[in-house]
CSV table of C-alpha atoms in Angstrom, one decimal:
chain,number,residue,atom,x,y,z
A,4,UNK,CA,14.9,28.1,1.8
A,5,UNK,CA,16.8,24.9,2.3
A,6,UNK,CA,18.1,23.1,-0.7
A,7,UNK,CA,19.1,19.4,-0.3
A,8,UNK,CA,21.0,17.7,-3.1
A,9,UNK,CA,21.2,13.9,-3.1
A,10,UNK,CA,23.5,11.5,-5.1
A,11,UNK,CA,23.3,9.1,-6.7
A,12,UNK,CA,19.8,8.9,-8.0
A,13,UNK,CA,20.1,5.2,-8.6
A,14,UNK,CA,22.5,2.6,-7.0
A,15,UNK,CA,22.8,-1.0,-7.8
A,16,UNK,CA,24.9,-3.3,-5.6
A,17,UNK,CA,25.3,-7.0,-5.0
A,18,UNK,CA,24.1,-8.6,-1.9
A,19,UNK,CA,26.8,-8.3,0.8
A,20,UNK,CA,28.4,-5.2,-0.7
A,21,UNK,CA,28.2,-1.7,1.0
A,22,UNK,CA,26.1,1.2,-0.3
A,23,UNK,CA,26.8,4.9,0.2
A,24,UNK,CA,24.4,7.7,-0.4
A,25,UNK,CA,25.5,11.3,-0.1
A,26,UNK,CA,23.6,14.6,0.5
A,27,UNK,CA,24.5,18.2,0.8
A,28,UNK,CA,22.4,21.0,2.2
A,29,UNK,CA,22.5,24.8,1.9
A,30,UNK,CA,21.1,26.3,5.1
A,31,UNK,CA,23.7,26.3,7.9
A,32,UNK,CA,20.8,26.7,10.4
A,33,UNK,CA,19.5,23.2,9.7
A,34,UNK,CA,20.2,21.1,12.7
A,35,UNK,CA,18.5,17.7,12.1
A,36,UNK,CA,19.3,15.2,9.4
A,37,UNK,CA,17.1,12.1,9.1
A,38,UNK,CA,17.1,9.4,6.5
A,39,UNK,CA,13.9,7.7,5.3
A,40,UNK,CA,13.3,4.5,3.5
A,41,UNK,CA,10.3,4.2,1.2
A,42,UNK,CA,9.3,0.8,-0.2
A,43,UNK,CA,7.1,0.7,-3.2
A,44,UNK,CA,3.6,1.9,-2.4
A,45,UNK,CA,4.4,2.5,1.2
A,46,UNK,CA,5.0,5.6,3.4
A,47,UNK,CA,8.5,6.9,4.1
A,48,UNK,CA,9.8,5.5,7.3
A,49,UNK,CA,12.7,6.8,9.4
A,50,UNK,CA,15.7,4.5,9.5
A,51,UNK,CA,18.3,6.7,11.2
A,52,UNK,CA,18.8,10.4,12.1
A,53,UNK,CA,21.6,12.6,13.3
A,54,UNK,CA,21.7,16.0,14.9
A,55,UNK,CA,24.1,18.8,14.3
A,56,UNK,CA,26.0,18.3,17.5
A,57,UNK,CA,27.0,14.7,16.5
A,58,UNK,CA,29.4,13.7,13.8
A,59,UNK,CA,28.5,10.0,13.4
A,60,UNK,CA,25.8,7.6,14.4
A,61,UNK,CA,25.5,3.9,13.9
A,62,UNK,CA,22.6,1.4,14.2
A,63,UNK,CA,23.5,-2.2,13.3
A,64,UNK,CA,24.2,-2.2,9.5
A,65,UNK,CA,23.4,1.4,8.9
A,66,UNK,CA,25.5,4.5,9.8
A,67,UNK,CA,25.2,8.2,9.1
A,68,UNK,CA,28.0,10.8,9.1
A,69,UNK,CA,27.7,14.5,9.2
A,70,UNK,CA,30.2,17.2,8.3
A,71,UNK,CA,28.7,20.5,9.3
A,72,UNK,CA,31.6,22.6,8.0
A,73,UNK,CA,31.2,21.2,4.5
A,74,UNK,CA,27.4,20.9,4.9
A,75,UNK,CA,27.2,17.3,3.8
A,76,UNK,CA,26.0,14.0,5.3
A,77,UNK,CA,26.1,10.4,4.2
A,78,UNK,CA,24.3,7.1,4.7
A,79,UNK,CA,26.3,4.0,4.8
A,80,UNK,CA,24.7,0.5,4.6
A,81,UNK,CA,26.9,-2.5,5.1
A,82,UNK,CA,26.3,-6.1,4.2
A,83,UNK,CA,23.4,-5.2,2.0
A,84,UNK,CA,20.4,-7.5,1.7
A,85,UNK,CA,17.7,-7.7,-1.0
A,86,UNK,CA,15.2,-6.3,1.5
A,87,UNK,CA,17.3,-3.1,1.6
A,88,UNK,CA,16.0,-2.4,-1.9
A,89,UNK,CA,13.9,0.7,-1.7
A,90,UNK,CA,14.1,4.5,-2.3
A,91,UNK,CA,16.1,6.3,0.3
A,92,UNK,CA,15.6,10.0,1.1
A,93,UNK,CA,17.8,12.3,3.0
A,94,UNK,CA,16.4,15.4,4.6
A,95,UNK,CA,17.6,18.5,6.4
A,96,UNK,CA,15.5,20.4,8.8
A,97,UNK,CA,15.3,23.3,11.1
A,98,UNK,CA,11.5,23.4,11.3
A,99,UNK,CA,10.3,21.2,8.5
A,100,UNK,CA,11.9,18.4,6.6
A,101,UNK,CA,13.3,19.4,3.2
A,102,UNK,CA,14.0,16.2,1.2
A,103,UNK,CA,16.6,15.3,-1.3
A,104,UNK,CA,15.3,13.8,-4.6
A,105,UNK,CA,15.8,10.2,-3.4
A,106,UNK,CA,18.1,7.3,-4.3
A,107,UNK,CA,16.7,4.1,-5.7
A,108,UNK,CA,18.8,1.3,-4.2
A,109,UNK,CA,18.6,-2.1,-5.8
A,110,UNK,CA,20.4,-5.0,-4.1
A,111,UNK,CA,20.7,-8.1,-6.3
A,112,UNK,CA,21.2,-11.5,-4.8
B,2,UNK,CA,-3.0,1.8,16.7
B,3,UNK,CA,-2.3,3.9,13.6
B,4,UNK,CA,-0.1,6.9,14.6
B,5,UNK,CA,-0.9,9.1,11.5
B,6,UNK,CA,-3.9,8.2,9.5
B,7,UNK,CA,-5.3,9.9,6.4
B,8,UNK,CA,-8.4,9.3,4.3
B,9,UNK,CA,-9.1,8.4,1.7
B,10,UNK,CA,-6.3,6.2,0.5
B,11,UNK,CA,-7.3,6.5,-3.1
B,12,UNK,CA,-9.2,9.3,-4.8
B,13,UNK,CA,-10.1,9.4,-8.5
B,14,UNK,CA,-11.9,12.5,-9.6
B,15,UNK,CA,-12.6,14.6,-12.7
B,16,UNK,CA,-10.9,17.8,-13.6
B,17,UNK,CA,-12.6,20.9,-12.1
B,18,UNK,CA,-14.0,19.0,-9.1
B,19,UNK,CA,-13.3,20.0,-5.4
B,20,UNK,CA,-12.0,17.4,-3.0
B,21,UNK,CA,-10.7,17.0,0.5
B,22,UNK,CA,-8.2,14.8,2.2
B,23,UNK,CA,-8.3,14.3,6.0
B,24,UNK,CA,-5.4,13.6,8.4
B,25,UNK,CA,-5.4,12.8,12.0
B,26,UNK,CA,-2.5,12.0,14.4
B,27,UNK,CA,-2.7,10.4,17.9
B,28,UNK,CA,0.9,11.0,18.8
B,29,UNK,CA,0.3,14.2,20.7
B,30,UNK,CA,2.6,16.1,18.3
B,31,UNK,CA,2.4,19.8,17.9
B,32,UNK,CA,3.3,20.1,14.2
B,33,UNK,CA,1.6,18.7,11.1
B,34,UNK,CA,2.6,18.8,7.5
B,35,UNK,CA,1.4,18.1,4.0
B,36,UNK,CA,3.8,16.7,1.4
B,37,UNK,CA,3.3,16.1,-2.3
B,38,UNK,CA,5.1,13.2,-3.9
B,39,UNK,CA,5.1,13.4,-7.7
B,40,UNK,CA,5.6,10.7,-10.3
B,41,UNK,CA,9.4,11.1,-10.0
B,42,UNK,CA,9.1,10.3,-6.2
B,43,UNK,CA,10.2,13.8,-5.2
B,44,UNK,CA,8.8,14.7,-1.7
B,45,UNK,CA,8.0,18.4,-1.6
B,46,UNK,CA,6.6,20.2,1.5
B,47,UNK,CA,3.4,22.1,0.9
B,48,UNK,CA,2.3,23.3,4.3
B,49,UNK,CA,3.3,23.1,7.9
B,50,UNK,CA,1.1,23.9,11.0
B,51,UNK,CA,2.3,24.3,14.5
B,52,UNK,CA,-0.3,24.3,17.2
B,53,UNK,CA,-2.9,25.0,14.6
B,54,UNK,CA,-1.0,28.0,13.2
B,55,UNK,CA,0.3,28.0,9.6
B,56,UNK,CA,4.1,28.3,9.7
B,57,UNK,CA,5.2,27.1,6.3
B,58,UNK,CA,3.3,27.8,3.1
B,59,UNK,CA,5.5,26.9,0.1
B,60,UNK,CA,4.7,28.0,-3.4
B,61,UNK,CA,1.4,26.2,-3.8
B,62,UNK,CA,-1.5,27.3,-5.9
B,63,UNK,CA,-4.3,29.1,-4.0
B,64,UNK,CA,-6.6,26.2,-5.0
B,65,UNK,CA,-4.9,24.3,-2.1
B,66,UNK,CA,-6.2,25.3,1.3
B,67,UNK,CA,-5.2,23.5,4.5
B,68,UNK,CA,-7.3,23.6,7.6
B,69,UNK,CA,-6.3,22.6,11.1
B,70,UNK,CA,-9.3,22.5,13.5
B,71,UNK,CA,-7.1,21.3,16.3
B,72,UNK,CA,-3.5,20.1,16.9
B,73,UNK,CA,-4.4,16.5,16.0
B,74,UNK,CA,-6.0,17.2,12.6
B,75,UNK,CA,-4.8,18.8,9.4
B,76,UNK,CA,-7.1,18.6,6.4
B,77,UNK,CA,-6.3,19.6,2.8
B,78,UNK,CA,-9.0,21.0,0.5
B,79,UNK,CA,-8.3,21.3,-3.2
B,80,UNK,CA,-10.5,23.4,-5.5
B,81,UNK,CA,-10.8,23.1,-9.3
B,82,UNK,CA,-8.6,20.0,-9.6
B,83,UNK,CA,-6.2,19.9,-12.5
B,84,UNK,CA,-4.4,17.0,-14.2
B,85,UNK,CA,-1.1,18.1,-12.7
B,86,UNK,CA,-2.5,17.7,-9.2
B,87,UNK,CA,-2.3,13.9,-9.7
B,88,UNK,CA,0.2,12.7,-7.1
B,89,UNK,CA,0.5,11.0,-3.7
B,90,UNK,CA,-0.2,13.4,-0.9
B,91,UNK,CA,1.3,12.5,2.5
B,92,UNK,CA,0.4,13.9,5.8
B,93,UNK,CA,3.0,13.9,8.6
B,94,UNK,CA,3.4,15.0,12.1
B,95,UNK,CA,6.3,15.7,14.5
B,96,UNK,CA,7.1,17.3,17.8
B,97,UNK,CA,8.7,20.6,16.7
B,98,UNK,CA,11.7,20.5,19.0
B,99,UNK,CA,12.5,16.8,18.2
B,100,UNK,CA,12.3,16.7,14.4
B,101,UNK,CA,11.4,13.1,13.7
B,102,UNK,CA,8.4,13.1,11.4
B,103,UNK,CA,5.9,10.2,11.1
B,104,UNK,CA,4.0,9.8,7.9
B,105,UNK,CA,0.5,8.8,7.1
B,106,UNK,CA,-0.1,6.0,4.5
B,107,UNK,CA,-0.6,8.5,1.7
B,108,UNK,CA,-3.5,9.5,-0.5
B,109,UNK,CA,-3.1,8.7,-4.2
B,110,UNK,CA,-5.0,11.4,-6.1
B,111,UNK,CA,-5.7,10.8,-9.7
B,112,UNK,CA,-7.4,13.5,-11.7
B,113,UNK,CA,-8.9,12.4,-15.0
């Protein structure tokens, strides 16, 4: 089955800095790559996604890049704010989401 | 309107008991899932149903049995609960050809 690796497991940045989280996947058949944000005690919520026919997608301060050849994709958050602090999950999917182990992001004022 | 709702939100029970968690979605999606999130926050897929048919059944003990009476509902029954079953269980739904999954609020199961 699909195996998704995610790094780093924890990330601490100062407010205003950028944060980058990287993921790799194993199944070349995966064609959908979402990113979810989970705040403490809450459900995972989709923040951005990318499909295999696109290399990059941006939505305000967040962007995702995909390299299909290398089977890796990344989340970039610019101008981080304290409310960006949460656990971020990448996932790769053909039929069901297979998640990475999560990155705990802490943005300090 | 809650898109994916699951009940109960909290469940505390003794070892050996049998319990059920219910999930309903009003998004018109054709696929529903159960995920387990352990204490390390790892989200692991357990089951996936498409149009009431089981399509994914990961390595999960037989004590866990999903049931999908219709496309909008996917329930999870757990027999003979063990301490290691303590976790947060999330239901989710998606439209299979679109991929975006919406999660329920989670059920925190504590086995004592």
